[in-house]
Amino acid sequence: MIKVIRLVCLALSLSISSVSFAKPPIIEIRIKDHLFYPAEVKVPANKKVKLLVINEDPTPEEFESYELNREKVILGNRKAVIFIGPLKPGKYPFFGEFNMSTALGTVIAE
């Protein structure tokens, strides 16, 4: 009986630890010709998300969002990781500060 209780406790502790260490989903955003692709990014609400921003332009761009409280310069032909969330359901605009008229996007948490 004690062996069964120990096995159950071990199984429960393993399942709890795997949930607490789950990796956040990775969402890829590309910068090309001073535009974000995709310009509209859907992410799960109430979960931490990892944005992988890949700048395919030869010039730097800055990923910026007041609503997400994020600001990151991505050099030309480089990548950057930006963590966001957990976010409440809603829309969160972002932009490229160096090309504000074209580099526009939105994160939609749902």
mmCIF file of N, CA, C and O in Angstrom:
data_model
loop_
_atom_site.group_PDB
_atom_site.id
_atom_site.type_symbol
_atom_site.label_atom_id
_atom_site.label_comp_id
_atom_site.label_asym_id
_atom_site.label_seq_id
_atom_site.Cartn_x
_atom_site.Cartn_y
_atom_site.Cartn_z
ATOM 1 N N MET A 1 0.822 -1.206 0.000
ATOM 2 C CA MET A 1 0.000 0.000 0.000
ATOM 3 C C MET A 1 0.865 1.268 0.000
ATOM 4 O O MET A 1 0.556 2.234 -0.683
ATOM 5 N N ILE A 2 1.942 1.259 0.774
ATOM 6 C CA ILE A 2 2.830 2.416 0.844
ATOM 7 C C ILE A 2 3.502 2.640 -0.509
ATOM 8 O O ILE A 2 3.668 3.776 -0.947
ATOM 9 N N LYS A 3 3.847 1.552 -1.224
ATOM 10 C CA LYS A 3 4.456 1.688 -2.549
ATOM 11 C C LYS A 3 3.490 2.361 -3.517
ATOM 12 O O LYS A 3 3.900 3.196 -4.327
ATOM 13 N N VAL A 4 2.215 2.026 -3.434
ATOM 14 C CA VAL A 4 1.208 2.632 -4.308
ATOM 15 C C VAL A 4 1.088 4.120 -4.007
ATOM 16 O O VAL A 4 1.045 4.947 -4.927
ATOM 17 N N ILE A 5 1.054 4.484 -2.764
ATOM 18 C CA ILE A 5 0.950 5.898 -2.373
ATOM 19 C C ILE A 5 2.180 6.661 -2.870
ATOM 20 O O ILE A 5 2.065 7.765 -3.411
ATOM 21 N N ARG A 6 3.355 6.074 -2.732
ATOM 22 C CA ARG A 6 4.577 6.729 -3.211
ATOM 23 C C ARG A 6 4.545 6.908 -4.728
ATOM 24 O O ARG A 6 4.955 7.946 -5.245
ATOM 25 N N LEU A 7 4.084 5.896 -5.443
ATOM 26 C CA LEU A 7 3.988 6.005 -6.902
ATOM 27 C C LEU A 7 3.006 7.093 -7.325
ATOM 28 O O LEU A 7 3.268 7.853 -8.251
ATOM 29 N N VAL A 8 1.889 7.174 -6.635
ATOM 30 C CA VAL A 8 0.900 8.213 -6.946
ATOM 31 C C VAL A 8 1.483 9.591 -6.666
ATOM 32 O O VAL A 8 1.347 10.519 -7.470
ATOM 33 N N CYS A 9 2.171 9.749 -5.545
ATOM 34 C CA CYS A 9 2.787 11.035 -5.212
ATOM 35 C C CYS A 9 3.850 11.410 -6.236
ATOM 36 O O CYS A 9 3.944 12.558 -6.663
ATOM 37 N N LEU A 10 4.646 10.437 -6.655
ATOM 38 C CA LEU A 10 5.670 10.695 -7.665
ATOM 39 C C LEU A 10 5.039 11.114 -8.988
ATOM 40 O O LEU A 10 5.471 12.080 -9.615
ATOM 41 N N ALA A 11 3.999 10.416 -9.403
ATOM 42 C CA ALA A 11 3.318 10.753 -10.661
ATOM 43 C C ALA A 11 2.725 12.155 -10.596
ATOM 44 O O ALA A 11 2.822 12.932 -11.556
ATOM 45 N N LEU A 12 2.115 12.501 -9.476
ATOM 46 C CA LEU A 12 1.537 13.839 -9.327
ATOM 47 C C LEU A 12 2.612 14.912 -9.348
ATOM 48 O O LEU A 12 2.454 15.947 -9.991
ATOM 49 N N SER A 13 3.729 14.673 -8.673
ATOM 50 C CA SER A 13 4.779 15.692 -8.653
ATOM 51 C C SER A 13 5.402 15.873 -10.032
ATOM 52 O O SER A 13 5.730 16.982 -10.431
ATOM 53 N N LEU A 14 5.538 14.802 -10.793
ATOM 54 C CA LEU A 14 6.070 14.912 -12.146
ATOM 55 C C LEU A 14 5.119 15.670 -13.059
ATOM 56 O O LEU A 14 5.529 16.496 -13.860
ATOM 57 N N SER A 15 3.829 15.411 -12.943
ATOM 58 C CA SER A 15 2.867 16.116 -13.808
ATOM 59 C C SER A 15 2.775 17.585 -13.437
ATOM 60 O O SER A 15 2.663 18.445 -14.305
ATOM 61 N N ILE A 16 2.864 17.907 -12.168
ATOM 62 C CA ILE A 16 2.821 19.312 -11.743
ATOM 63 C C ILE A 16 4.069 20.044 -12.219
ATOM 64 O O ILE A 16 3.997 21.150 -12.734
ATOM 65 N N SER A 17 5.243 19.422 -12.089
ATOM 66 C CA SER A 17 6.465 20.103 -12.508
ATOM 67 C C SER A 17 6.515 20.278 -14.014
ATOM 68 O O SER A 17 7.020 21.269 -14.504
ATOM 69 N N SER A 18 5.967 19.362 -14.791
ATOM 70 C CA SER A 18 5.978 19.536 -16.242
ATOM 71 C C SER A 18 5.061 20.667 -16.675
ATOM 72 O O SER A 18 5.338 21.362 -17.640
ATOM 73 N N VAL A 19 3.988 20.894 -15.948
ATOM 74 C CA VAL A 19 3.093 22.006 -16.260
ATOM 75 C C VAL A 19 3.756 23.329 -15.916
ATOM 76 O O VAL A 19 3.709 24.281 -16.674
ATOM 77 N N SER A 20 4.425 23.397 -14.784
ATOM 78 C CA SER A 20 5.014 24.660 -14.358
ATOM 79 C C SER A 20 6.224 25.057 -15.198
ATOM 80 O O SER A 20 6.593 26.210 -15.230
ATOM 81 N N PHE A 21 6.844 24.105 -15.885
ATOM 82 C CA PHE A 21 7.999 24.411 -16.710
ATOM 83 C C PHE A 21 7.684 24.357 -18.198
ATOM 84 O O PHE A 21 8.587 24.255 -19.019
ATOM 85 N N ALA A 22 6.410 24.448 -18.553
ATOM 86 C CA ALA A 22 6.033 24.426 -19.966
ATOM 87 C C ALA A 22 6.622 25.644 -20.664
ATOM 88 O O ALA A 22 6.602 26.755 -20.139
ATOM 89 N N LYS A 23 7.166 25.416 -21.851
ATOM 90 C CA LYS A 23 7.775 26.511 -22.604
ATOM 91 C C LYS A 23 6.689 27.373 -23.242
ATOM 92 O O LYS A 23 5.673 26.854 -23.700
ATOM 93 N N PRO A 24 6.919 28.692 -23.288
ATOM 94 C CA PRO A 24 5.929 29.557 -23.934
ATOM 95 C C PRO A 24 5.916 29.309 -25.442
ATOM 96 O O PRO A 24 6.944 28.947 -26.024
ATOM 97 N N PRO A 25 4.758 29.487 -26.077
ATOM 98 C CA PRO A 25 4.707 29.333 -27.526
ATOM 99 C C PRO A 25 5.598 30.377 -28.209
ATOM 100 O O PRO A 25 5.783 31.474 -27.699
ATOM 101 N N ILE A 26 6.152 29.989 -29.358
ATOM 102 C CA ILE A 26 7.024 30.894 -30.120
ATOM 103 C C ILE A 26 6.266 31.395 -31.339
ATOM 104 O O ILE A 26 5.756 30.604 -32.125
ATOM 105 N N ILE A 27 6.189 32.707 -31.472
ATOM 106 C CA ILE A 27 5.545 33.347 -32.614
ATOM 107 C C ILE A 27 6.622 34.078 -33.402
ATOM 108 O O ILE A 27 7.366 34.880 -32.850
ATOM 109 N N GLU A 28 6.689 33.798 -34.694
ATOM 110 C CA GLU A 28 7.712 34.398 -35.540
ATOM 111 C C GLU A 28 7.150 35.600 -36.291
ATOM 112 O O GLU A 28 6.076 35.521 -36.888
ATOM 113 N N ILE A 29 7.885 36.697 -36.239
ATOM 114 C CA ILE A 29 7.543 37.917 -36.982
ATOM 115 C C ILE A 29 8.772 38.294 -37.804
ATOM 116 O O ILE A 29 9.884 38.327 -37.285
ATOM 117 N N ARG A 30 8.567 38.579 -39.077
ATOM 118 C CA ARG A 30 9.674 38.975 -39.955
ATOM 119 C C ARG A 30 9.534 40.446 -40.332
ATOM 120 O O ARG A 30 8.427 40.959 -40.473
ATOM 121 N N ILE A 31 10.670 41.090 -40.496
ATOM 122 C CA ILE A 31 10.725 42.457 -41.003
ATOM 123 C C ILE A 31 11.346 42.372 -42.388
ATOM 124 O O ILE A 31 12.449 41.857 -42.546
ATOM 125 N N LYS A 32 10.605 42.846 -43.384
ATOM 126 C CA LYS A 32 11.107 42.840 -44.761
ATOM 127 C C LYS A 32 10.556 44.066 -45.461
ATOM 128 O O LYS A 32 9.355 44.339 -45.389
ATOM 129 N N ASP A 33 11.439 44.815 -46.141
ATOM 130 C CA ASP A 33 11.051 46.045 -46.838
ATOM 131 C C ASP A 33 10.339 47.016 -45.901
ATOM 132 O O ASP A 33 9.363 47.659 -46.272
ATOM 133 N N HIS A 34 10.803 47.073 -44.660
ATOM 134 C CA HIS A 34 10.266 47.984 -43.629
ATOM 135 C C HIS A 34 8.805 47.688 -43.283
ATOM 136 O O HIS A 34 8.058 48.589 -42.907
ATOM 137 N N LEU A 35 8.416 46.427 -43.396
ATOM 138 C CA LEU A 35 7.073 45.963 -43.026
ATOM 139 C C LEU A 35 7.195 44.761 -42.094
ATOM 140 O O LEU A 35 8.149 43.994 -42.187
ATOM 141 N N PHE A 36 6.205 44.580 -41.212
ATOM 142 C CA PHE A 36 6.144 43.394 -40.365
ATOM 143 C C PHE A 36 5.287 42.333 -41.057
ATOM 144 O O PHE A 36 4.210 42.629 -41.572
ATOM 145 N N TYR A 37 5.775 41.092 -41.066
ATOM 146 C CA TYR A 37 5.028 39.952 -41.619
ATOM 147 C C TYR A 37 4.959 38.860 -40.570
ATOM 148 O O TYR A 37 6.014 38.403 -40.128
ATOM 149 N N PRO A 38 3.796 38.439 -40.137
ATOM 150 C CA PRO A 38 2.505 39.041 -40.443
ATOM 151 C C PRO A 38 2.326 40.337 -39.651
ATOM 152 O O PRO A 38 2.928 40.515 -38.597
ATOM 153 N N ALA A 39 1.491 41.178 -40.173
ATOM 154 C CA ALA A 39 1.208 42.445 -39.487
ATOM 155 C C ALA A 39 0.233 42.238 -38.332
ATOM 156 O O ALA A 39 0.165 43.051 -37.416
ATOM 157 N N GLU A 40 -0.518 41.156 -38.378
ATOM 158 C CA GLU A 40 -1.471 40.826 -37.318
ATOM 159 C C GLU A 40 -1.080 39.464 -36.749
ATOM 160 O O GLU A 40 -1.036 38.472 -37.474
ATOM 161 N N VAL A 41 -0.765 39.444 -35.459
ATOM 162 C CA VAL A 41 -0.285 38.232 -34.804
ATOM 163 C C VAL A 41 -1.269 37.837 -33.717
ATOM 164 O O VAL A 41 -1.554 38.635 -32.826
ATOM 165 N N LYS A 42 -1.778 36.614 -33.800
ATOM 166 C CA LYS A 42 -2.695 36.122 -32.763
ATOM 167 C C LYS A 42 -1.918 35.278 -31.769
ATOM 168 O O LYS A 42 -1.139 34.404 -32.152
ATOM 169 N N VAL A 43 -2.139 35.574 -30.483
ATOM 170 C CA VAL A 43 -1.468 34.857 -29.403
ATOM 171 C C VAL A 43 -2.522 34.404 -28.395
ATOM 172 O O VAL A 43 -3.596 35.002 -28.304
ATOM 173 N N PRO A 44 -2.214 33.357 -27.635
ATOM 174 C CA PRO A 44 -3.178 32.938 -26.605
ATOM 175 C C PRO A 44 -3.227 33.948 -25.462
ATOM 176 O O PRO A 44 -2.185 34.428 -25.007
ATOM 177 N N ALA A 45 -4.435 34.284 -25.042
ATOM 178 C CA ALA A 45 -4.598 35.204 -23.915
ATOM 179 C C ALA A 45 -4.139 34.514 -22.630
ATOM 180 O O ALA A 45 -4.169 33.289 -22.515
ATOM 181 N N ASN A 46 -3.695 35.322 -21.696
ATOM 182 C CA ASN A 46 -3.315 34.870 -20.357
ATOM 183 C C ASN A 46 -2.148 33.882 -20.343
ATOM 184 O O ASN A 46 -2.030 33.071 -19.428
ATOM 185 N N LYS A 47 -1.296 33.934 -21.376
ATOM 186 C CA LYS A 47 -0.109 33.077 -21.431
ATOM 187 C C LYS A 47 1.086 33.904 -21.877
ATOM 188 O O LYS A 47 0.963 34.801 -22.690
ATOM 189 N N LYS A 48 2.239 33.567 -21.334
ATOM 190 C CA LYS A 48 3.478 34.193 -21.768
ATOM 191 C C LYS A 48 3.796 33.686 -23.172
ATOM 192 O O LYS A 48 3.595 32.519 -23.485
ATOM 193 N N VAL A 49 4.291 34.583 -24.039
ATOM 194 C CA VAL A 49 4.585 34.245 -25.429
ATOM 195 C C VAL A 49 5.989 34.743 -25.767
ATOM 196 O O VAL A 49 6.406 35.814 -25.323
ATOM 197 N N LYS A 50 6.680 33.964 -26.568
ATOM 198 C CA LYS A 50 8.011 34.342 -27.040
ATOM 199 C C LYS A 50 7.893 34.785 -28.491
ATOM 200 O O LYS A 50 7.493 34.005 -29.353
ATOM 201 N N LEU A 51 8.192 36.061 -28.755
ATOM 202 C CA LEU A 51 8.230 36.563 -30.124
ATOM 203 C C LEU A 51 9.660 36.430 -30.638
ATOM 204 O O LEU A 51 10.598 36.878 -29.994
ATOM 205 N N LEU A 52 9.799 35.805 -31.792
ATOM 206 C CA LEU A 52 11.085 35.740 -32.470
ATOM 207 C C LEU A 52 10.983 36.698 -33.646
ATOM 208 O O LEU A 52 10.272 36.431 -34.614
ATOM 209 N N VAL A 53 11.659 37.837 -33.547
ATOM 210 C CA VAL A 53 11.590 38.871 -34.578
ATOM 211 C C VAL A 53 12.846 38.764 -35.437
ATOM 212 O O VAL A 53 13.965 38.899 -34.935
ATOM 213 N N ILE A 54 12.637 38.508 -36.731
ATOM 214 C CA ILE A 54 13.738 38.312 -37.677
ATOM 215 C C ILE A 54 13.756 39.494 -38.638
ATOM 216 O O ILE A 54 12.810 39.699 -39.400
ATOM 217 N N ASN A 55 14.831 40.261 -38.597
ATOM 218 C CA ASN A 55 14.961 41.422 -39.471
ATOM 219 C C ASN A 55 15.703 40.990 -40.741
ATOM 220 O O ASN A 55 16.907 40.764 -40.723
ATOM 221 N N GLU A 56 14.981 40.881 -41.839
ATOM 222 C CA GLU A 56 15.575 40.496 -43.120
ATOM 223 C C GLU A 56 16.088 41.698 -43.911
ATOM 224 O O GLU A 56 16.685 41.524 -44.967
ATOM 225 N N ASP A 57 15.847 42.903 -43.411
ATOM 226 C CA ASP A 57 16.358 44.112 -44.047
ATOM 227 C C ASP A 57 17.825 44.310 -43.656
ATOM 228 O O ASP A 57 18.246 43.885 -42.576
ATOM 229 N N PRO A 58 18.593 45.013 -44.481
ATOM 230 C CA PRO A 58 19.990 45.284 -44.124
ATOM 231 C C PRO A 58 20.131 46.396 -43.075
ATOM 232 O O PRO A 58 21.199 46.570 -42.504
ATOM 233 N N THR A 59 19.060 47.118 -42.837
ATOM 234 C CA THR A 59 19.092 48.232 -41.886
ATOM 235 C C THR A 59 18.415 47.840 -40.571
ATOM 236 O O THR A 59 17.547 46.975 -40.540
ATOM 237 N N PRO A 60 18.779 48.492 -39.466
ATOM 238 C CA PRO A 60 18.145 48.166 -38.190
ATOM 239 C C PRO A 60 16.696 48.649 -38.140
ATOM 240 O O PRO A 60 16.292 49.546 -38.869
ATOM 241 N N GLU A 61 15.931 48.008 -37.271
ATOM 242 C CA GLU A 61 14.553 48.422 -37.001
ATOM 243 C C GLU A 61 14.320 48.236 -35.512
ATOM 244 O O GLU A 61 14.944 47.386 -34.881
ATOM 245 N N GLU A 62 13.434 49.053 -34.974
ATOM 246 C CA GLU A 62 13.106 48.939 -33.558
ATOM 247 C C GLU A 62 11.681 48.449 -33.410
ATOM 248 O O GLU A 62 10.747 49.081 -33.905
ATOM 249 N N PHE A 63 11.506 47.322 -32.742
ATOM 250 C CA PHE A 63 10.179 46.834 -32.375
ATOM 251 C C PHE A 63 9.773 47.602 -31.132
ATOM 252 O O PHE A 63 10.470 47.562 -30.114
ATOM 253 N N GLU A 64 8.661 48.326 -31.226
ATOM 254 C CA GLU A 64 8.226 49.126 -30.082
ATOM 255 C C GLU A 64 6.720 49.036 -29.909
ATOM 256 O O GLU A 64 5.967 49.003 -30.878
ATOM 257 N N SER A 65 6.307 48.992 -28.640
ATOM 258 C CA SER A 65 4.888 48.996 -28.309
ATOM 259 C C SER A 65 4.707 49.593 -26.922
ATOM 260 O O SER A 65 5.269 49.092 -25.949
ATOM 261 N N TYR A 66 3.935 50.655 -26.865
ATOM 262 C CA TYR A 66 3.617 51.250 -25.568
ATOM 263 C C TYR A 66 2.709 50.327 -24.772
ATOM 264 O O TYR A 66 2.872 50.161 -23.567
ATOM 265 N N GLU A 67 1.745 49.707 -25.459
ATOM 266 C CA GLU A 67 0.757 48.849 -24.797
ATOM 267 C C GLU A 67 1.395 47.560 -24.254
ATOM 268 O O GLU A 67 0.965 47.036 -23.236
ATOM 269 N N LEU A 68 2.409 47.062 -24.958
ATOM 270 C CA LEU A 68 3.111 45.857 -24.496
ATOM 271 C C LEU A 68 4.296 46.192 -23.590
ATOM 272 O O LEU A 68 4.917 45.307 -23.020
ATOM 273 N N ASN A 69 4.606 47.472 -23.501
ATOM 274 C CA ASN A 69 5.738 47.945 -22.702
ATOM 275 C C ASN A 69 7.042 47.274 -23.155
ATOM 276 O O ASN A 69 7.824 46.779 -22.346
ATOM 277 N N ARG A 70 7.247 47.273 -24.475
ATOM 278 C CA ARG A 70 8.440 46.651 -25.056
ATOM 279 C C ARG A 70 9.098 47.578 -26.065
ATOM 280 O O ARG A 70 8.424 48.315 -26.783
ATOM 281 N N GLU A 71 10.426 47.502 -26.110
ATOM 282 C CA GLU A 71 11.214 48.321 -27.029
ATOM 283 C C GLU A 71 12.520 47.567 -27.267
ATOM 284 O O GLU A 71 13.254 47.270 -26.324
ATOM 285 N N LYS A 72 12.782 47.221 -28.517
ATOM 286 C CA LYS A 72 13.977 46.426 -28.816
ATOM 287 C C LYS A 72 14.473 46.748 -30.217
ATOM 288 O O LYS A 72 13.726 46.658 -31.186
ATOM 289 N N VAL A 73 15.742 47.119 -30.339
ATOM 290 C CA VAL A 73 16.360 47.356 -31.638
ATOM 291 C C VAL A 73 16.859 46.018 -32.181
ATOM 292 O O VAL A 73 17.544 45.268 -31.473
ATOM 293 N N ILE A 74 16.502 45.732 -33.441
ATOM 294 C CA ILE A 74 16.970 44.528 -34.122
ATOM 295 C C ILE A 74 17.845 44.990 -35.277
ATOM 296 O O ILE A 74 17.363 45.643 -36.212
ATOM 297 N N LEU A 75 19.115 44.690 -35.205
ATOM 298 C CA LEU A 75 20.044 45.091 -36.253
ATOM 299 C C LEU A 75 19.696 44.414 -37.573
ATOM 300 O O LEU A 75 18.978 43.409 -37.590
ATOM 301 N N GLY A 76 20.209 44.971 -38.668
ATOM 302 C CA GLY A 76 19.946 44.403 -39.980
ATOM 303 C C GLY A 76 20.441 42.967 -40.089
ATOM 304 O O GLY A 76 21.504 42.622 -39.584
ATOM 305 N N ASN A 77 19.618 42.120 -40.719
ATOM 306 C CA ASN A 77 19.938 40.697 -40.914
ATOM 307 C C ASN A 77 20.230 39.971 -39.601
ATOM 308 O O ASN A 77 21.082 39.086 -39.550
ATOM 309 N N ARG A 78 19.509 40.340 -38.558
ATOM 310 C CA ARG A 78 19.665 39.711 -37.239
ATOM 311 C C ARG A 78 18.309 39.303 -36.690
ATOM 312 O O ARG A 78 17.267 39.645 -37.226
ATOM 313 N N LYS A 79 18.332 38.605 -35.555
ATOM 314 C CA LYS A 79 17.131 38.150 -34.861
ATOM 315 C C LYS A 79 17.137 38.684 -33.442
ATOM 316 O O LYS A 79 18.191 38.965 -32.884
ATOM 317 N N ALA A 80 15.936 38.759 -32.866
ATOM 318 C CA ALA A 80 15.812 39.134 -31.459
ATOM 319 C C ALA A 80 14.638 38.381 -30.850
ATOM 320 O O ALA A 80 13.654 38.088 -31.531
ATOM 321 N N VAL A 81 14.749 38.082 -29.576
ATOM 322 C CA VAL A 81 13.668 37.437 -28.831
ATOM 323 C C VAL A 81 13.054 38.472 -27.909
ATOM 324 O O VAL A 81 13.766 39.195 -27.201
ATOM 325 N N ILE A 82 11.719 38.534 -27.938
ATOM 326 C CA ILE A 82 10.980 39.461 -27.082
ATOM 327 C C ILE A 82 9.870 38.667 -26.403
ATOM 328 O O ILE A 82 9.028 38.077 -27.076
ATOM 329 N N PHE A 83 9.864 38.639 -25.083
ATOM 330 C CA PHE A 83 8.799 37.957 -24.350
ATOM 331 C C PHE A 83 7.691 38.951 -24.048
ATOM 332 O O PHE A 83 7.961 40.093 -23.652
ATOM 333 N N ILE A 84 6.457 38.514 -24.251
ATOM 334 C CA ILE A 84 5.284 39.333 -23.918
ATOM 335 C C ILE A 84 4.312 38.482 -23.120
ATOM 336 O O ILE A 84 4.325 37.264 -23.191
ATOM 337 N N GLY A 85 3.433 39.173 -22.391
ATOM 338 C CA GLY A 85 2.377 38.478 -21.672
ATOM 339 C C GLY A 85 2.802 38.051 -20.282
ATOM 340 O O GLY A 85 3.925 38.308 -19.868
ATOM 341 N N PRO A 86 1.823 37.419 -19.647
ATOM 342 C CA PRO A 86 0.482 37.069 -20.091
ATOM 343 C C PRO A 86 -0.367 38.317 -20.361
ATOM 344 O O PRO A 86 -0.290 39.293 -19.609
ATOM 345 N N LEU A 87 -1.124 38.258 -21.451
ATOM 346 C CA LEU A 87 -1.951 39.395 -21.875
ATOM 347 C C LEU A 87 -3.431 39.095 -21.686
ATOM 348 O O LEU A 87 -3.879 37.983 -21.950
ATOM 349 N N LYS A 88 -4.163 40.106 -21.281
ATOM 350 C CA LYS A 88 -5.618 39.996 -21.252
ATOM 351 C C LYS A 88 -6.119 40.008 -22.697
ATOM 352 O O LYS A 88 -5.448 40.565 -23.577
ATOM 353 N N PRO A 89 -7.270 39.408 -22.972
ATOM 354 C CA PRO A 89 -7.793 39.464 -24.340
ATOM 355 C C PRO A 89 -7.897 40.915 -24.821
ATOM 356 O O PRO A 89 -8.318 41.791 -24.082
ATOM 357 N N GLY A 90 -7.462 41.135 -26.050
ATOM 358 C CA GLY A 90 -7.506 42.483 -26.609
ATOM 359 C C GLY A 90 -6.495 42.664 -27.719
ATOM 360 O O GLY A 90 -5.819 41.719 -28.136
ATOM 361 N N LYS A 91 -6.397 43.910 -28.193
ATOM 362 C CA LYS A 91 -5.479 44.261 -29.274
ATOM 363 C C LYS A 91 -4.371 45.149 -28.731
ATOM 364 O O LYS A 91 -4.629 46.082 -27.965
ATOM 365 N N TYR A 92 -3.141 44.852 -29.154
ATOM 366 C CA TYR A 92 -1.958 45.554 -28.680
ATOM 367 C C TYR A 92 -1.124 45.970 -29.895
ATOM 368 O O TYR A 92 -0.441 45.128 -30.492
ATOM 369 N N PRO A 93 -1.166 47.241 -30.283
ATOM 370 C CA PRO A 93 -0.407 47.678 -31.460
ATOM 371 C C PRO A 93 1.097 47.723 -31.190
ATOM 372 O O PRO A 93 1.534 47.936 -30.065
ATOM 373 N N PHE A 94 1.864 47.511 -32.268
ATOM 374 C CA PHE A 94 3.308 47.688 -32.219
ATOM 375 C C PHE A 94 3.754 48.350 -33.514
ATOM 376 O O PHE A 94 3.012 48.400 -34.498
ATOM 377 N N PHE A 95 4.964 48.903 -33.500
ATOM 378 C CA PHE A 95 5.450 49.606 -34.692
ATOM 379 C C PHE A 95 6.966 49.565 -34.731
ATOM 380 O O PHE A 95 7.635 49.273 -33.734
ATOM 381 N N GLY A 96 7.500 49.851 -35.903
ATOM 382 C CA GLY A 96 8.937 49.997 -36.071
ATOM 383 C C GLY A 96 9.263 51.476 -35.993
ATOM 384 O O GLY A 96 8.859 52.248 -36.861
ATOM 385 N N GLU A 97 9.975 51.865 -34.969
ATOM 386 C CA GLU A 97 10.205 53.295 -34.747
ATOM 387 C C GLU A 97 11.013 53.942 -35.872
ATOM 388 O O GLU A 97 10.851 55.115 -36.152
ATOM 389 N N PHE A 98 11.862 53.194 -36.563
ATOM 390 C CA PHE A 98 12.676 53.780 -37.623
ATOM 391 C C PHE A 98 11.915 53.923 -38.940
ATOM 392 O O PHE A 98 12.378 54.616 -39.843
ATOM 393 N N ASN A 99 10.773 53.253 -39.063
ATOM 394 C CA ASN A 99 9.923 53.338 -40.267
ATOM 395 C C ASN A 99 8.460 53.339 -39.848
ATOM 396 O O ASN A 99 7.684 52.455 -40.206
ATOM 397 N N MET A 100 8.087 54.349 -39.088
ATOM 398 C CA MET A 100 6.764 54.390 -38.464
ATOM 399 C C MET A 100 5.607 54.441 -39.450
ATOM 400 O O MET A 100 4.496 54.051 -39.123
ATOM 401 N N SER A 101 5.845 54.905 -40.664
ATOM 402 C CA SER A 101 4.741 55.009 -41.632
ATOM 403 C C SER A 101 4.415 53.654 -42.280
ATOM 404 O O SER A 101 3.312 53.452 -42.762
ATOM 405 N N THR A 102 5.364 52.719 -42.257
ATOM 406 C CA THR A 102 5.120 51.433 -42.914
ATOM 407 C C THR A 102 5.172 50.236 -41.966
ATOM 408 O O THR A 102 4.425 49.282 -42.132
ATOM 409 N N ALA A 103 6.057 50.258 -40.989
ATOM 410 C CA ALA A 103 6.245 49.114 -40.094
ATOM 411 C C ALA A 103 5.246 49.175 -38.942
ATOM 412 O O ALA A 103 5.525 49.708 -37.871
ATOM 413 N N LEU A 104 4.057 48.629 -39.195
ATOM 414 C CA LEU A 104 2.962 48.660 -38.222
ATOM 415 C C LEU A 104 2.404 47.265 -38.042
ATOM 416 O O LEU A 104 2.331 46.482 -38.993
ATOM 417 N N GLY A 105 1.977 46.947 -36.819
ATOM 418 C CA GLY A 105 1.392 45.645 -36.578
ATOM 419 C C GLY A 105 0.548 45.635 -35.326
ATOM 420 O O GLY A 105 0.507 46.619 -34.575
ATOM 421 N N THR A 106 -0.103 44.495 -35.095
ATOM 422 C CA THR A 106 -0.974 44.331 -33.927
ATOM 423 C C THR A 106 -0.853 42.925 -33.392
ATOM 424 O O THR A 106 -0.906 41.955 -34.155
ATOM 425 N N VAL A 107 -0.713 42.814 -32.088
ATOM 426 C CA VAL A 107 -0.826 41.535 -31.396
ATOM 427 C C VAL A 107 -2.270 41.423 -30.902
ATOM 428 O O VAL A 107 -2.774 42.355 -30.274
ATOM 429 N N ILE A 108 -2.912 40.322 -31.230
ATOM 430 C CA ILE A 108 -4.293 40.088 -30.766
ATOM 431 C C ILE A 108 -4.267 38.899 -29.810
ATOM 432 O O ILE A 108 -3.947 37.772 -30.214
ATOM 433 N N ALA A 109 -4.589 39.171 -28.563
ATOM 434 C CA ALA A 109 -4.649 38.110 -27.560
ATOM 435 C C ALA A 109 -6.087 37.622 -27.463
ATOM 436 O O ALA A 109 -7.003 38.413 -27.247
ATOM 437 N N GLU A 110 -6.267 36.320 -27.672
ATOM 438 C CA GLU A 110 -7.620 35.743 -27.587
ATOM 439 C C GLU A 110 -7.589 34.358 -26.977
ATOM 440 O O GLU A 110 -6.592 33.718 -26.911
#
